Tab-separated table of C-alpha atoms and ligand atoms in Angstrom:
chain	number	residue	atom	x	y	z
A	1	UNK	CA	-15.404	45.349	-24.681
A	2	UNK	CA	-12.224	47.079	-24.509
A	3	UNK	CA	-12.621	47.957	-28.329
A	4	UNK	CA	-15.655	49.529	-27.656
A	5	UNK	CA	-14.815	51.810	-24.709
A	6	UNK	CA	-11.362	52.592	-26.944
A	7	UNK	CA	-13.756	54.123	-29.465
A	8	UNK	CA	-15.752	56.059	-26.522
A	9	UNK	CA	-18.836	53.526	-26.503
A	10	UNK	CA	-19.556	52.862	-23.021
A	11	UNK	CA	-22.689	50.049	-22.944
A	12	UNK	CA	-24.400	50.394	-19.004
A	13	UNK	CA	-27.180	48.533	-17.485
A	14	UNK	CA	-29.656	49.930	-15.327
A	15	UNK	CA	-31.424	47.122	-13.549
A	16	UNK	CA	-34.394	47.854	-11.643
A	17	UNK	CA	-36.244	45.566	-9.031
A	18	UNK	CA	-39.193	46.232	-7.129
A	19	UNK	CA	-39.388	44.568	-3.906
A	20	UNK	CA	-38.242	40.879	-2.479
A	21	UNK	CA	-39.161	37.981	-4.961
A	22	UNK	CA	-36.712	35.142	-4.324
A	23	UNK	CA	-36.715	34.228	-8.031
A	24	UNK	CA	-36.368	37.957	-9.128
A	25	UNK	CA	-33.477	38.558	-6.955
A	26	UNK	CA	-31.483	35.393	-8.372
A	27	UNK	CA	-32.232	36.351	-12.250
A	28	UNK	CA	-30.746	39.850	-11.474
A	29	UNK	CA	-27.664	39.142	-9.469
A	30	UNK	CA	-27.122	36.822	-12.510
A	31	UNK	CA	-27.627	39.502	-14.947
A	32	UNK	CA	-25.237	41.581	-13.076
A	33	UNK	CA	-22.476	39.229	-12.837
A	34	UNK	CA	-22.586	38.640	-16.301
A	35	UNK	CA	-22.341	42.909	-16.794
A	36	UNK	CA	-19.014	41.986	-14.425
A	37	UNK	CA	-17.568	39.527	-15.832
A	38	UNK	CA	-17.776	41.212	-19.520
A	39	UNK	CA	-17.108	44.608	-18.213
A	40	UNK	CA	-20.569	46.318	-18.758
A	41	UNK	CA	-21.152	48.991	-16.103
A	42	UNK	CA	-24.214	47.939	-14.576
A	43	UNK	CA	-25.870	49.729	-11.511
A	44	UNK	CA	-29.372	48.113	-9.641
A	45	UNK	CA	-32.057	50.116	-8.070
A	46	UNK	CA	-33.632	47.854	-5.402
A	47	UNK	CA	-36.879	49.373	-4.519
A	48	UNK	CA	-39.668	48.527	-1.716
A	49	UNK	CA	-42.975	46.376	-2.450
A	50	UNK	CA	-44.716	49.669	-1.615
A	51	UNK	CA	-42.775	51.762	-4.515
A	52	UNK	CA	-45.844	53.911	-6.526
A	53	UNK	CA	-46.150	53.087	-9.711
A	54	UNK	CA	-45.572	57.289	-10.036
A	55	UNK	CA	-42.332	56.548	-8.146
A	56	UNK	CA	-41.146	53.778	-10.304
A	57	UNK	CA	-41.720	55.645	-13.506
A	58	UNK	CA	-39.849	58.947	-12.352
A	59	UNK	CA	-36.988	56.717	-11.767
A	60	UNK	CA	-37.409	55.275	-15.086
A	61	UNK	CA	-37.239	58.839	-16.735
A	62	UNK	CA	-34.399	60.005	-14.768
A	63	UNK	CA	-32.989	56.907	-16.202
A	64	UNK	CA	-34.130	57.592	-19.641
A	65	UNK	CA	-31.814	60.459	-19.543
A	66	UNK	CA	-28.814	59.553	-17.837
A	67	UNK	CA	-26.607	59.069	-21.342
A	68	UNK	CA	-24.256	56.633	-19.351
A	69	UNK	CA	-27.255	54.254	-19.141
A	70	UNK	CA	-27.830	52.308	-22.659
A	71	UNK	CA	-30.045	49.864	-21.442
A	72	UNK	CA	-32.651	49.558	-18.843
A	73	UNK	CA	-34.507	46.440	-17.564
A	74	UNK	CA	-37.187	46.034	-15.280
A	75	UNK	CA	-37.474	43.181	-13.705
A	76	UNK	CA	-41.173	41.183	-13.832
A	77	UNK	CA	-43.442	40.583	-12.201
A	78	UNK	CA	-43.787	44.024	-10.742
A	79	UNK	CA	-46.393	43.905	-7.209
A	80	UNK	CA	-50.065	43.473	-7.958
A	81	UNK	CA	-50.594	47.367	-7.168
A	82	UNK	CA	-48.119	48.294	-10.224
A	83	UNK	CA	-49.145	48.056	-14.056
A	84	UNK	CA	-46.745	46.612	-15.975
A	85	UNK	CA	-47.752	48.253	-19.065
A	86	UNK	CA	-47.894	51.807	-17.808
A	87	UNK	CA	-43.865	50.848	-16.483
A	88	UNK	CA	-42.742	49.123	-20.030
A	89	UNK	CA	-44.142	52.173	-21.496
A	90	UNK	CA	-42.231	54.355	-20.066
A	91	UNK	CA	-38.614	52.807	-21.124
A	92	UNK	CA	-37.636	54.708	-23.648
A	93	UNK	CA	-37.515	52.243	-27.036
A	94	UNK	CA	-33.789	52.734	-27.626
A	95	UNK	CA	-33.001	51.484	-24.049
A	96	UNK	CA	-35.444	49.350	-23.862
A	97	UNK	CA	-33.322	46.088	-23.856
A	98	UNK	CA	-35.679	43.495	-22.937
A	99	UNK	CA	-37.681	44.526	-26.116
A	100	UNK	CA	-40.666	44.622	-24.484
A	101	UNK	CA	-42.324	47.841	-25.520
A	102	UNK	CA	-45.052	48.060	-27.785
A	103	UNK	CA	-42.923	49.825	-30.770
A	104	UNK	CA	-40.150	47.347	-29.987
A	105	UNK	CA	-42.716	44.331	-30.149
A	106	UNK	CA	-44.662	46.201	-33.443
A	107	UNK	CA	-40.852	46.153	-34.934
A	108	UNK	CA	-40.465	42.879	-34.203
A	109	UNK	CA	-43.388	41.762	-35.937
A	110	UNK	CA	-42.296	43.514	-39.259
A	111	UNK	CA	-38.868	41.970	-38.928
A	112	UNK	CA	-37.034	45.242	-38.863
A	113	UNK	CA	-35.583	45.315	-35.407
A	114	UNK	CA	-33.113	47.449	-32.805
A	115	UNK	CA	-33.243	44.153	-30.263
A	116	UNK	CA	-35.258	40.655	-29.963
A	117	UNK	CA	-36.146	39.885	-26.889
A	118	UNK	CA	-33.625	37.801	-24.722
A	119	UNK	CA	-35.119	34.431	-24.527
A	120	UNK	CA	-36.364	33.520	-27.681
A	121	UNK	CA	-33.095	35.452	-29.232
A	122	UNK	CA	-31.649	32.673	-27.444
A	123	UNK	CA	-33.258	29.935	-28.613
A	124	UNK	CA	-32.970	31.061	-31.890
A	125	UNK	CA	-29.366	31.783	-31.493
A	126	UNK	CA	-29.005	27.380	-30.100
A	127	UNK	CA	-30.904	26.556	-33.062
A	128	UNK	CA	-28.365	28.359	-35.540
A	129	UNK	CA	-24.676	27.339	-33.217
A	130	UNK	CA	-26.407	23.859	-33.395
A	131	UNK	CA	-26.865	23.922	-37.143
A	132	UNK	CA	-30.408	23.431	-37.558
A	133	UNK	CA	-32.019	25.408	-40.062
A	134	UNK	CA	-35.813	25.846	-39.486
A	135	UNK	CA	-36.441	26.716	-43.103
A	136	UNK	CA	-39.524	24.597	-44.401
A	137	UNK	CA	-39.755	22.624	-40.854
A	138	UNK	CA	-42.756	22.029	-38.498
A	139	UNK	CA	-41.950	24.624	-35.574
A	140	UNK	CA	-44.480	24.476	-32.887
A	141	UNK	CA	-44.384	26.845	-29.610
A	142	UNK	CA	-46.483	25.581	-26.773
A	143	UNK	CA	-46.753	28.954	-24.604
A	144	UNK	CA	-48.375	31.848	-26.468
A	145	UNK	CA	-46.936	34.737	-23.537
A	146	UNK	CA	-45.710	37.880	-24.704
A	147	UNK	CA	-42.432	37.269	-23.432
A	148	UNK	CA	-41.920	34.158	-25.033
A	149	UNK	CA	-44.823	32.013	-26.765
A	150	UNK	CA	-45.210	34.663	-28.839
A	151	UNK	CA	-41.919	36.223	-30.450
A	152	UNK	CA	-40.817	32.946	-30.461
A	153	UNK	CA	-43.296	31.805	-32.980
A	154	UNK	CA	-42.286	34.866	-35.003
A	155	UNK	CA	-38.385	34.606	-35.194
A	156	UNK	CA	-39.298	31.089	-36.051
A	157	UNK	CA	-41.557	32.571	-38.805
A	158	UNK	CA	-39.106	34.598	-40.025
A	159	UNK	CA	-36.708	31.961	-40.099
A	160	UNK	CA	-39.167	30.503	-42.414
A	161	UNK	CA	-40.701	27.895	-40.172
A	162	UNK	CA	-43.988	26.495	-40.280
A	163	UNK	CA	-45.633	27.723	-36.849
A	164	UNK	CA	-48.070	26.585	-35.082
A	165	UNK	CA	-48.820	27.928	-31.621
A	166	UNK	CA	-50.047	26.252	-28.773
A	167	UNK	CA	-51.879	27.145	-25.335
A	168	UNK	CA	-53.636	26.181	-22.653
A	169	UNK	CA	-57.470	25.771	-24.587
A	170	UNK	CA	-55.258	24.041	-27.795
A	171	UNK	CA	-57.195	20.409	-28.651
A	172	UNK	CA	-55.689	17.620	-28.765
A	173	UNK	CA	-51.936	19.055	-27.636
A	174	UNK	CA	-49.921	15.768	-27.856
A	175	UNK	CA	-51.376	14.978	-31.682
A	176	UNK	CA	-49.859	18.926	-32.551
A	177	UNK	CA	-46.630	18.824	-30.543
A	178	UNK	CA	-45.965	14.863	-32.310
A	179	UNK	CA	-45.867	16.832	-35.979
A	180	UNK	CA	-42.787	19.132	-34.708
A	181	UNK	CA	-39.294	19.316	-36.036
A	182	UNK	CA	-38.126	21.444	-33.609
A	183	UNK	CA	-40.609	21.784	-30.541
A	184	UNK	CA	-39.928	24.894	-27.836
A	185	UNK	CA	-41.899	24.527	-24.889
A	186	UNK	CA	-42.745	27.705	-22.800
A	187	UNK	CA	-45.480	26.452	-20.332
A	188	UNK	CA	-44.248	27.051	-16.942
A	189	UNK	CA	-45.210	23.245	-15.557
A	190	UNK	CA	-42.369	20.392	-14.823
A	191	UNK	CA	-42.302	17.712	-16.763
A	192	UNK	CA	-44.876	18.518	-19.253
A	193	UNK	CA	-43.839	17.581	-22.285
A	194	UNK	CA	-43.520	13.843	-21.964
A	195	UNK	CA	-42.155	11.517	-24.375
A	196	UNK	CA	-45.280	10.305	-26.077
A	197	UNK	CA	-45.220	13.970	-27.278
A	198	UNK	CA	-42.195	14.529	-29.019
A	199	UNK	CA	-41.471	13.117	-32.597
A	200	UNK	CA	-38.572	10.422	-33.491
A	201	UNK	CA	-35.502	12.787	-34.521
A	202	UNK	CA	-37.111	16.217	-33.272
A	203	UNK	CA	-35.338	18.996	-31.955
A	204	UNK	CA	-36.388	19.664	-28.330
A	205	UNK	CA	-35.912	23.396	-26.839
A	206	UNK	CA	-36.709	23.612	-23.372
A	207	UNK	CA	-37.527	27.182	-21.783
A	208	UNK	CA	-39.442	26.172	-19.012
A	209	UNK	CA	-37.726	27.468	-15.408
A	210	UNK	CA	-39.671	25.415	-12.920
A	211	UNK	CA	-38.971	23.806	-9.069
A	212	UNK	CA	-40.047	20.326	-8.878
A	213	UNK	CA	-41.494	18.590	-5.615
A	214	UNK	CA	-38.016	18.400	-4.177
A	215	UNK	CA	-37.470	22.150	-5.021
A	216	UNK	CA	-34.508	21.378	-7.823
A	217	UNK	CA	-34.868	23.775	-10.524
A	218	UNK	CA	-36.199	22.042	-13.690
A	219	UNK	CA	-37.988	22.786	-16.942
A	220	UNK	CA	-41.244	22.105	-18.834
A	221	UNK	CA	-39.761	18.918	-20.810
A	222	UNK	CA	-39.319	15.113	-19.009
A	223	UNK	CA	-35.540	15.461	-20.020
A	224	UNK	CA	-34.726	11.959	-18.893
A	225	UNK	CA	-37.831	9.976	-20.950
A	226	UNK	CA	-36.920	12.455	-23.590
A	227	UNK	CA	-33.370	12.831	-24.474
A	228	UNK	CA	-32.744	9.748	-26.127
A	229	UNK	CA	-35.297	10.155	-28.628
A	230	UNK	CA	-34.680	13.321	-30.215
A	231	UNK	CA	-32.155	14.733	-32.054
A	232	UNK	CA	-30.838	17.295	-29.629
A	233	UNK	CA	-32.496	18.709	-26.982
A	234	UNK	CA	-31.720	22.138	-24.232
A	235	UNK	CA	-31.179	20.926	-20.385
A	236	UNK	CA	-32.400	22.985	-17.524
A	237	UNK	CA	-30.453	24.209	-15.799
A	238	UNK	CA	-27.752	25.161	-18.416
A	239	UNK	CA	-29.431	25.487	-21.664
A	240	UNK	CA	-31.857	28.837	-22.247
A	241	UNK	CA	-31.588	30.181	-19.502
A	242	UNK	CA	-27.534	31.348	-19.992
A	243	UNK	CA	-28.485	32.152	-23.570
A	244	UNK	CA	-30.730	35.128	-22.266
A	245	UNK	CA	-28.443	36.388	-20.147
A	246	UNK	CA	-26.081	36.798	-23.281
A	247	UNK	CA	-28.164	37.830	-25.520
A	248	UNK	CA	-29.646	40.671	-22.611
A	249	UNK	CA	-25.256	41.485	-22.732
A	250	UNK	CA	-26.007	41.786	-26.671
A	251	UNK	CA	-28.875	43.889	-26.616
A	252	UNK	CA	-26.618	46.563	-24.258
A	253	UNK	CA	-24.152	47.172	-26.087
A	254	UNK	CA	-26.627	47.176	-28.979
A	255	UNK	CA	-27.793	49.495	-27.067
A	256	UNK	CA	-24.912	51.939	-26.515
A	257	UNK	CA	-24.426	51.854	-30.299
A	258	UNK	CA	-27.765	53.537	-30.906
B	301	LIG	P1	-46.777	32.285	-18.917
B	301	LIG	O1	-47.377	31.697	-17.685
B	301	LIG	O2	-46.955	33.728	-19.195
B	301	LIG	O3	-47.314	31.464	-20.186
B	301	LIG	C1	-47.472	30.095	-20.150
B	301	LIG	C2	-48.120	29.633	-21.411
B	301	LIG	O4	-48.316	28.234	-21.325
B	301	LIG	C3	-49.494	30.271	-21.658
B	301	LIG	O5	-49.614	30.716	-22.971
B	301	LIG	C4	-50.464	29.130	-21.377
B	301	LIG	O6	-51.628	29.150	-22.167
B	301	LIG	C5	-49.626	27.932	-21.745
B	301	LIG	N1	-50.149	26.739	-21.051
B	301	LIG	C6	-50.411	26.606	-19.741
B	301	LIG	N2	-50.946	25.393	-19.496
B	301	LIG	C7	-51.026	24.770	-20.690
B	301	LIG	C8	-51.511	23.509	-21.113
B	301	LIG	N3	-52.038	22.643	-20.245
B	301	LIG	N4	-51.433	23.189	-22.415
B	301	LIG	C9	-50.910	24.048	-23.317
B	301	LIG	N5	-50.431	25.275	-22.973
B	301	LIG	C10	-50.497	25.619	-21.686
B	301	LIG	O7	-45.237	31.898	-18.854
B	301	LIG	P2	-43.949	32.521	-19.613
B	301	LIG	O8	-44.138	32.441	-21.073
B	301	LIG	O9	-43.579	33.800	-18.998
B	301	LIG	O10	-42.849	31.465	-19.163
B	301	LIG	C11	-42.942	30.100	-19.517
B	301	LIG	C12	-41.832	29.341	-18.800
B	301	LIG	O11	-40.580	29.838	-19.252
B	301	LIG	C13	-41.810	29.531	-17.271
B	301	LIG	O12	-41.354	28.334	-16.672
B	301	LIG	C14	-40.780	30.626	-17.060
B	301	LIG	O13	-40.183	30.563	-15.795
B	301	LIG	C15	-39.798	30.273	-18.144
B	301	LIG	N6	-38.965	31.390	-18.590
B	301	LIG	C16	-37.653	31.107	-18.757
B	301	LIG	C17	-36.802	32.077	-19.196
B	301	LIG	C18	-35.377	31.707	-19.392
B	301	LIG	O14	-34.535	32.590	-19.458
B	301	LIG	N7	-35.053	30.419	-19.526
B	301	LIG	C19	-37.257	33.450	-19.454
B	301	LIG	C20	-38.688	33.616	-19.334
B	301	LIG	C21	-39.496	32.613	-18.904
B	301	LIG	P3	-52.761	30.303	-22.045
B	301	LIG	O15	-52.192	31.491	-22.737
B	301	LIG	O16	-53.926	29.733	-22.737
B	301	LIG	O17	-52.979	30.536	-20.574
């Protein structure tokens, strides 16, 4: 970092939340102590449940062209009375470091991209540190959100997988998931993926950010019935979750090199 600000590039983070989620709050205190700890400026606006959308969008502009902001991040899910399209559209592209706006997302799709978004940058980022190539292998995604399911499946793609998404109307779920190599599952339910799913050998990538019955934070795949019969395989917590907090530190100063 200290490279960069000696050449006058300054990455910031503008973090915006919109009222009280428990959940919310903990992702972006951890975003911000990452900003800390690598010495990205960061600065949060904490607004009320009752924010306008109007409101939260003339914030966004005024952020838009503050030039000591490079990246700004909006924290979802917004309230029910606040479209989150309208507010993603409003991010200017270059700042727009959860890659979540449409010409971000279109730029994605043609492989010729300013940022990925964080999490499945991540994953894909585990899968290359752990050596795994997923050229010619049987990728499958179960989750098809925009956040994940989907960009997933593409960087996998464009890795030269072989992709096959799944959701929540796919047939016959464990026969699909028992072809994969390398199996990332983005559902959103504990303890999902169980072991009859998962192939001898396969590589298991869980993104999955659940509570379980006793409240302990845990993801979509049954780690313990799992882990012993594949060939590596992403804990929560620990595993994708850290990776998208540094690849959101990645996509700032990405950012501020714009
Ligand atoms: P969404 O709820 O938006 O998507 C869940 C997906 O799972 C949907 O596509 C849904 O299918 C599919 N699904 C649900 N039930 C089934 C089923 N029975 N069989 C097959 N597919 C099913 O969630 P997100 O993608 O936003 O998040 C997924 C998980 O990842 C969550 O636990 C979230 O907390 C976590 N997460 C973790 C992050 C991290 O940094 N580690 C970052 C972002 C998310 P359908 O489309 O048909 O409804």
């Amino acid at each position: 970092m200290a490279e960069l600000q000696g050449k006058g590039i300054n990455p910031g983070l503008a973090v915006i939340i919109v009222g009280d989620d428990p959940a919310s709050r903990v992702y972006v205190n951890n975003k911000k102590k990452a900003c800390a700890e690598i010495g990205i400026y960061s600065e949060e606006h904490a607004l009320p449940a009752e924010t306008t959308e109007a409101e939260l969008i003339s914030l966004i502009h005024t952020l838009n062209g503050r030039k000591e902001i490079s990246g700004i991040l909006c924290q979802l899910p917004l309230p029910k009375h606040i479209c989150e399209e309208n507010v993603l559209l409003a991010i200017d592209p270059k700042k727009d470091v959860d890659a979540f706006h449409p010409v971000n997302v279109g730029k994605i799709m043609i492989g010729d991209y300013d940022f990925l978004p964080c999490t499945p940058a991540g994953v894909m980022e585990l899968i290359k540190e752990s050596g795994i190539d997923p050229a010619g292998k049987e990728c499958v995604v179960v989750g098809r959100s925009n956040i994940v399911g989907k960009p997933q499946a593409m960087l996998l793609l464009h890795a030269h997988g072989t992709v096959t998404i799944c959701h929540s109307r796919t047939k016959n779920l464990s026969e699909v998931t028992r072809r994969a190599d390398i199996l990332v599952a983005a559902v959103g339910k504990a303890n999902f993926i169980t072991s009859d799913m998962v192939k001898d050998g396969a590589v298991v990538i869980d993104v999955g950010m659940n509570r379980n019955s006793e409240g302990k934070l845990c993801g979509d795949v049954d780690f313990e019935n799992v882990k012993d019969k594949c060939a590596a395989i992403t804990p929560v917590p620990g595993g994708v979750g850290p990776m998208t907090i540094a690849m959101l530190m990645k996509n700032t100063v990405r950012a501020a090199l714009l």
